[in-house]
JSON list of C-alpha atoms in Angstrom, two decimals:
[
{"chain": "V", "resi": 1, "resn": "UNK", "atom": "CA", "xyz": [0.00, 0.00, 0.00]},
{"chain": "V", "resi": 2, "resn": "UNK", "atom": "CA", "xyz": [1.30, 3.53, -1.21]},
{"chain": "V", "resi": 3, "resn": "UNK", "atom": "CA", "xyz": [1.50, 6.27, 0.75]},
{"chain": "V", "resi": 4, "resn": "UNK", "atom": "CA", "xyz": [-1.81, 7.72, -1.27]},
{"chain": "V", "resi": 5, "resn": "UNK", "atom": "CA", "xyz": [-3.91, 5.14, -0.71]},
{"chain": "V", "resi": 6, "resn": "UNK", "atom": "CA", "xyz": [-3.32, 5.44, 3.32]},
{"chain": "V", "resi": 7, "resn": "UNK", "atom": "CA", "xyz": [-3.92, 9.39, 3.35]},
{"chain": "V", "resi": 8, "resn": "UNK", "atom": "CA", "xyz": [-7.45, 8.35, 1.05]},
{"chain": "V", "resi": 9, "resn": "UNK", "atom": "CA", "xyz": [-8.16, 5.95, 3.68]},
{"chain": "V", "resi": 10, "resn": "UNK", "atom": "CA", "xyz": [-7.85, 8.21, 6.44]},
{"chain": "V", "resi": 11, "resn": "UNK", "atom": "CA", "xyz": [-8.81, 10.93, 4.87]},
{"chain": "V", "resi": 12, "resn": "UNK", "atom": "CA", "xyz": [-12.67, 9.94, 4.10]},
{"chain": "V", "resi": 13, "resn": "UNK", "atom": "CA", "xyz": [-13.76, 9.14, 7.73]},
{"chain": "V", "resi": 14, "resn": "UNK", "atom": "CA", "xyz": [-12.04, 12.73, 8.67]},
{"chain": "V", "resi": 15, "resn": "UNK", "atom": "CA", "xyz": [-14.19, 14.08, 6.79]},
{"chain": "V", "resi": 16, "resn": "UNK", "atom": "CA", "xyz": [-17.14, 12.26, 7.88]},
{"chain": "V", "resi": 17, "resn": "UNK", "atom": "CA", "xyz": [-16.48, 13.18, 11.43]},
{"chain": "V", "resi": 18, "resn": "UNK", "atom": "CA", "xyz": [-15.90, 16.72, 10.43]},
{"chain": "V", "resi": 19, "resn": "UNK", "atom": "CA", "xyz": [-19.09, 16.76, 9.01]},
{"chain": "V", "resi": 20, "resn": "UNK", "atom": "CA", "xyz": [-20.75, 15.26, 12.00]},
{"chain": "V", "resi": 21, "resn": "UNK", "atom": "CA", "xyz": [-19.32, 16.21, 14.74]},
{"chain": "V", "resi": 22, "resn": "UNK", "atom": "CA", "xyz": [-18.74, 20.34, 13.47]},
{"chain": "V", "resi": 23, "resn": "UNK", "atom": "CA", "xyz": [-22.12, 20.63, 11.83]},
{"chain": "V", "resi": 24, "resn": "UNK", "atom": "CA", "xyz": [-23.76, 24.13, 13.00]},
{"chain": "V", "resi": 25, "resn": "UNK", "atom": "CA", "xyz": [-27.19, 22.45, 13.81]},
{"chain": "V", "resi": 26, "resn": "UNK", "atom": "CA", "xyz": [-27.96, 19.42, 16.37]},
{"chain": "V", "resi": 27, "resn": "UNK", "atom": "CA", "xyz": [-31.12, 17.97, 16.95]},
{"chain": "V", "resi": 28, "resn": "UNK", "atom": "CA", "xyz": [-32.05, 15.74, 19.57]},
{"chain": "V", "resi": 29, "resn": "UNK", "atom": "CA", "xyz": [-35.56, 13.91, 21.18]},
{"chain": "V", "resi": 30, "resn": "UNK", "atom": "CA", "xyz": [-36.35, 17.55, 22.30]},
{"chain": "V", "resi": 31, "resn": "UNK", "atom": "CA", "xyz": [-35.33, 20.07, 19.99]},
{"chain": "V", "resi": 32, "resn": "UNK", "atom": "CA", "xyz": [-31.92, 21.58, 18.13]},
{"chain": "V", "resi": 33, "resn": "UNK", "atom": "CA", "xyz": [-29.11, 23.51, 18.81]},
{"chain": "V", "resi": 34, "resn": "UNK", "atom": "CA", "xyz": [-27.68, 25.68, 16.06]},
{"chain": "V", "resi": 35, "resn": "UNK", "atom": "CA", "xyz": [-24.22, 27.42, 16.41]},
{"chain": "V", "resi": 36, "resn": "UNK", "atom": "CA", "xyz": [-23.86, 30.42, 14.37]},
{"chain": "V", "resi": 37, "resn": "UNK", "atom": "CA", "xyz": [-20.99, 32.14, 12.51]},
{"chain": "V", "resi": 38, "resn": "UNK", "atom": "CA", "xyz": [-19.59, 34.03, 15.59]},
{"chain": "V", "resi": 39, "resn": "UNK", "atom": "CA", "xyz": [-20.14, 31.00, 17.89]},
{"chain": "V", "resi": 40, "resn": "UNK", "atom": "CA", "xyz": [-23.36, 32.39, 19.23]},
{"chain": "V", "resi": 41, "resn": "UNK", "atom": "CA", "xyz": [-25.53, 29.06, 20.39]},
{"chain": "V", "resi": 42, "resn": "UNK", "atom": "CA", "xyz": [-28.88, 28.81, 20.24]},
{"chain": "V", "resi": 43, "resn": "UNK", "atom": "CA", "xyz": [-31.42, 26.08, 21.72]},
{"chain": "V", "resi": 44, "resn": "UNK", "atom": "CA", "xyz": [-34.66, 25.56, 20.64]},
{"chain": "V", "resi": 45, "resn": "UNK", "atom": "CA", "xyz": [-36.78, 23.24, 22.68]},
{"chain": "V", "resi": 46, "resn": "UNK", "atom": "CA", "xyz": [-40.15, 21.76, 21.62]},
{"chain": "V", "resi": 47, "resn": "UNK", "atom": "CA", "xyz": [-42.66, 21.80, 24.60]},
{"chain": "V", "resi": 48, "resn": "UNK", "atom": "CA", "xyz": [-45.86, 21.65, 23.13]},
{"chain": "V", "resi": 49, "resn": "UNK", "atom": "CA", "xyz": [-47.68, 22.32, 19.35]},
{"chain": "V", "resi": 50, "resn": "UNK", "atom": "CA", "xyz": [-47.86, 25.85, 20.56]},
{"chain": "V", "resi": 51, "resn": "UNK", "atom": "CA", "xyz": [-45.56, 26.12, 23.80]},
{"chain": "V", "resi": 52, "resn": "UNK", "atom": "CA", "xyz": [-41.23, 26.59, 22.62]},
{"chain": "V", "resi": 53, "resn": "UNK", "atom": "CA", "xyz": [-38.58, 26.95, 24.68]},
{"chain": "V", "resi": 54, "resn": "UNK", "atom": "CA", "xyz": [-35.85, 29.37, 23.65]},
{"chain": "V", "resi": 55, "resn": "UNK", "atom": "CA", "xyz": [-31.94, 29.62, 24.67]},
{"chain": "V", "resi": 56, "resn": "UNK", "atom": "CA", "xyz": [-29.04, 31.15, 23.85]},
{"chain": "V", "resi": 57, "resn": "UNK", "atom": "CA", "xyz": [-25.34, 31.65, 24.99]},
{"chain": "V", "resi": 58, "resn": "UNK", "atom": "CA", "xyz": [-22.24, 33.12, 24.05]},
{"chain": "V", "resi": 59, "resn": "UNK", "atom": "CA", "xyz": [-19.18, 31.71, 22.40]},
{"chain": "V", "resi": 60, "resn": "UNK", "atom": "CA", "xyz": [-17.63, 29.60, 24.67]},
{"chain": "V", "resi": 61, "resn": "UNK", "atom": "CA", "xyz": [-20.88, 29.28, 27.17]},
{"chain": "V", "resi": 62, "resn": "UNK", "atom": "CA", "xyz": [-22.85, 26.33, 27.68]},
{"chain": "V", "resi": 63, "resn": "UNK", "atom": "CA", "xyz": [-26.81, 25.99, 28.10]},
{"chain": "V", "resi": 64, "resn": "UNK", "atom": "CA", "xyz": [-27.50, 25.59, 31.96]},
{"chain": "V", "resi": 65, "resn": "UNK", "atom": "CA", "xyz": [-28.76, 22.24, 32.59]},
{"chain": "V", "resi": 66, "resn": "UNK", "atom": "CA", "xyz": [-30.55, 23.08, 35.85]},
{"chain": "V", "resi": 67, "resn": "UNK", "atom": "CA", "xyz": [-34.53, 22.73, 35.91]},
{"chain": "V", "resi": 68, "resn": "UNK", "atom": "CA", "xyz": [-36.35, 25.46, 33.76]},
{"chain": "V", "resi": 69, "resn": "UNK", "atom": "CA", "xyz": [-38.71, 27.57, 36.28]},
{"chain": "V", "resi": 70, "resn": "UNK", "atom": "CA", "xyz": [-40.25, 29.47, 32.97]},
{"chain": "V", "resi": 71, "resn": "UNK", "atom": "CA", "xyz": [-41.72, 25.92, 31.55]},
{"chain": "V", "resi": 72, "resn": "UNK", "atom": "CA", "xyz": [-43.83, 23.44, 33.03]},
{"chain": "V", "resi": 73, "resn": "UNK", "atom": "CA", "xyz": [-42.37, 19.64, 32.17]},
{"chain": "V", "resi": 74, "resn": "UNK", "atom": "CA", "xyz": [-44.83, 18.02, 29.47]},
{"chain": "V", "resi": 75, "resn": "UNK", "atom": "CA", "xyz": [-45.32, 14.49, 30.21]},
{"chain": "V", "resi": 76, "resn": "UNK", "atom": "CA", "xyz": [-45.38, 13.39, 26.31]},
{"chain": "V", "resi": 77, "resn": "UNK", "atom": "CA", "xyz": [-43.49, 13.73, 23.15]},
{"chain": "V", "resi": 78, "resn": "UNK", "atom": "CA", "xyz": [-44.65, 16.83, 20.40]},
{"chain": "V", "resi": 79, "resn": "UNK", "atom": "CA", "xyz": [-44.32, 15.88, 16.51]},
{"chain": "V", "resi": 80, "resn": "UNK", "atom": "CA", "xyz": [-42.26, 18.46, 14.88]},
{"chain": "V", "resi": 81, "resn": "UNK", "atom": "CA", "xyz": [-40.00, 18.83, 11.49]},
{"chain": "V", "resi": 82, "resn": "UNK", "atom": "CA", "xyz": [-36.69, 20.63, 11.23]},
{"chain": "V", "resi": 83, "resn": "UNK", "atom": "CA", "xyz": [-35.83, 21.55, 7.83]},
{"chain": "V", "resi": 84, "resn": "UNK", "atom": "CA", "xyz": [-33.30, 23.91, 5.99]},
{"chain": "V", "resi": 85, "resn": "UNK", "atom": "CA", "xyz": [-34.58, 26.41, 4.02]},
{"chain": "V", "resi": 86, "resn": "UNK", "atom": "CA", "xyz": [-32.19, 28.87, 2.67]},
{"chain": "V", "resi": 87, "resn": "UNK", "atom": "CA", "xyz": [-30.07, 30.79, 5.30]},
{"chain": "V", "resi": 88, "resn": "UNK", "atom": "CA", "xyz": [-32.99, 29.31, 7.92]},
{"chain": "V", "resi": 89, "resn": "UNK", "atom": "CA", "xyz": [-33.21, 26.15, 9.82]},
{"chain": "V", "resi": 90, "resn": "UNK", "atom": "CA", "xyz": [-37.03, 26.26, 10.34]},
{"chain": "V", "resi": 91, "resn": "UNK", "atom": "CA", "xyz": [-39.16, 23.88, 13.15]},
{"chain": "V", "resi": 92, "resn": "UNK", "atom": "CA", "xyz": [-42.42, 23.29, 12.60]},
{"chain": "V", "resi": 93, "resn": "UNK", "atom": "CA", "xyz": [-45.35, 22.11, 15.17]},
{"chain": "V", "resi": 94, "resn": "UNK", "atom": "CA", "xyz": [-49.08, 21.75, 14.02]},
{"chain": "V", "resi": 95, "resn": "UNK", "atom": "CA", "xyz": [-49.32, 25.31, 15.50]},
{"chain": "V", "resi": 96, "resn": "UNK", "atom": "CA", "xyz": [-45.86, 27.13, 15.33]},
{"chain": "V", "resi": 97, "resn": "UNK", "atom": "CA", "xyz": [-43.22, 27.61, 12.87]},
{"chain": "V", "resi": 98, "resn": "UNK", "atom": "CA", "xyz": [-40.12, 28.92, 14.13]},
{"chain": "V", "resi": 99, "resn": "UNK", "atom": "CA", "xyz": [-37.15, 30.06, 12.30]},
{"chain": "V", "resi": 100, "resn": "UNK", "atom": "CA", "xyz": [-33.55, 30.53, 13.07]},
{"chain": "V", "resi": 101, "resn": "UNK", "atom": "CA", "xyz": [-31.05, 32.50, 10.83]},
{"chain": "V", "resi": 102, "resn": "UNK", "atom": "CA", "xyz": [-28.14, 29.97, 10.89]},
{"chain": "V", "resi": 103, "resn": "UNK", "atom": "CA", "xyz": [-25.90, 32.82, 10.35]},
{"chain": "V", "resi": 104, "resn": "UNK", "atom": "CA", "xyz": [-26.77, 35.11, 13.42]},
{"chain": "V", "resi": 105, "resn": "UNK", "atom": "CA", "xyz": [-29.15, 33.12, 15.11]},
{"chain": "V", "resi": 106, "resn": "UNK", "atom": "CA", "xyz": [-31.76, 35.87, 14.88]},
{"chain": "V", "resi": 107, "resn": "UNK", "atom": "CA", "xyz": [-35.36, 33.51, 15.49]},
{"chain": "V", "resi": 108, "resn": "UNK", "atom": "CA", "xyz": [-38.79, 34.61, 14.07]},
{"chain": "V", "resi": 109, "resn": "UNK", "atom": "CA", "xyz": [-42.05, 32.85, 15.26]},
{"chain": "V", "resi": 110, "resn": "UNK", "atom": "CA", "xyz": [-44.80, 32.20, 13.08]},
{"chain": "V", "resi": 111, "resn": "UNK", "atom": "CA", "xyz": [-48.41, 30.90, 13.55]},
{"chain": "V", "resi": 112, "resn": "UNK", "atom": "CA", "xyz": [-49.99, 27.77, 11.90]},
{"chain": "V", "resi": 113, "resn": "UNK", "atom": "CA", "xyz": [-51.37, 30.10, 9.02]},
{"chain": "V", "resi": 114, "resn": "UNK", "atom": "CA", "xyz": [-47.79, 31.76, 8.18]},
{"chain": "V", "resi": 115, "resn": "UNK", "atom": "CA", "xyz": [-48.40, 35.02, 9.79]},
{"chain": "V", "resi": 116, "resn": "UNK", "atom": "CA", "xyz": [-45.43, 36.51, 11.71]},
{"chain": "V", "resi": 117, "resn": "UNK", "atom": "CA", "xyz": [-46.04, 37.08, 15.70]},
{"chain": "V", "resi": 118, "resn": "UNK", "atom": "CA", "xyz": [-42.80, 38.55, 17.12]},
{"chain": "V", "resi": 119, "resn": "UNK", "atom": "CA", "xyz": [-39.08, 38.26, 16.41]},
{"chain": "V", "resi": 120, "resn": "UNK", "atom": "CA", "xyz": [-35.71, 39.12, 17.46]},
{"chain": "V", "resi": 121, "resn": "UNK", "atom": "CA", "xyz": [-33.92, 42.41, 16.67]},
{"chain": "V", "resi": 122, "resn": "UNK", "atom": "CA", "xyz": [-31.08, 41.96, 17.87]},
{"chain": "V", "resi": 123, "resn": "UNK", "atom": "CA", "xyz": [-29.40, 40.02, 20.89]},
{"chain": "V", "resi": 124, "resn": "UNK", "atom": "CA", "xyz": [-26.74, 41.34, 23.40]},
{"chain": "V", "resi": 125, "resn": "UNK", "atom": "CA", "xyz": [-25.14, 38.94, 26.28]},
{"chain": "V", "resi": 126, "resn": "UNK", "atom": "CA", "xyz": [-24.46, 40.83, 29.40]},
{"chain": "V", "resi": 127, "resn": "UNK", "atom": "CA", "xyz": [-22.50, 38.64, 32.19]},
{"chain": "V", "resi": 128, "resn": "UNK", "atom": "CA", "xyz": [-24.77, 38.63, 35.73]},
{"chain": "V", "resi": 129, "resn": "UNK", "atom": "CA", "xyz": [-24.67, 37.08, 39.03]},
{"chain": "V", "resi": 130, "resn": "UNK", "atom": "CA", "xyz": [-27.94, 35.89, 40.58]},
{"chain": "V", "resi": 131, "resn": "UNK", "atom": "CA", "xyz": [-27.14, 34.33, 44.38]},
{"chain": "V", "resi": 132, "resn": "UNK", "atom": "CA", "xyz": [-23.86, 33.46, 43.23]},
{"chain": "V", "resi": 133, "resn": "UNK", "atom": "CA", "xyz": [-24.39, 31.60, 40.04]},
{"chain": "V", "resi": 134, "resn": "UNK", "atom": "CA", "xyz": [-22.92, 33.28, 36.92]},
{"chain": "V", "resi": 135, "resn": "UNK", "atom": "CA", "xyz": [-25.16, 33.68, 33.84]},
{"chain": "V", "resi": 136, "resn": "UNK", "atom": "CA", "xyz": [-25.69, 35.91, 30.89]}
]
């Protein structure tokens, strides 16, 4: 074996795990996670058909893992789609479409008949301390 054929063997599953492990969007059982250009994260969390849970962090930050005290734990799983369309990543519930500008993470929610209800402007991270625990 040539010294080519080893860097073509090794090369392909680097590239795989490039691809899976660096892509800017994650989804899981509950929702995604996309990381934008300047490392901004954002979470997106299906409750309900009409109930999302919203994140976001800073480069370098991590989601907090403690117990939300803003949503009430739903005791079964929602239906949704994620899909890519164009510089979006876009969720969709039977009553909410939300999307997420992959490059700045602005999000926009929709309602089931495609009519816009509110949306970021613009998003600023300020560090705070609540009874010791750091946060943005």
């Amino acid at each position: 074996m040539d010294i080519r054929s080893i860097a073509m063997i090794t090369a392909v599953p680097a590239a795989f795990l490039a691809l899976v492990c660096c892509s800017p969007v994650r989804k899981d059982a509950h929702g995604i996670t996309v990381r934008t250009d300047d490392g901004t994260k954002v979470r997106v969390e299906v409750v309900s058909d009409d109930i999302i849970h919203t994140m976001a962090v800073p480069r370098g930050a991590g989601f907090s893992t403690g117990t939300s005290l803003s949503v009430i734990p739903q005791d079964h799983e929602t239906e949704y789609t994620v899909d890519e369309e164009g510089s979006d990543i876009v969720i969709r519930t039977a009553s909410v479409t939300v999307r997420i500008d992959k490059s700045c993470g602005r999000i926009r929610y929709y309602d089931a008949d495609g009519s816009l209800k509110t949306s970021e402007d613009g998003r600023e991270f300020s560090p705070i301390s609540v009874e010791g625990t750091e946060a943005w």
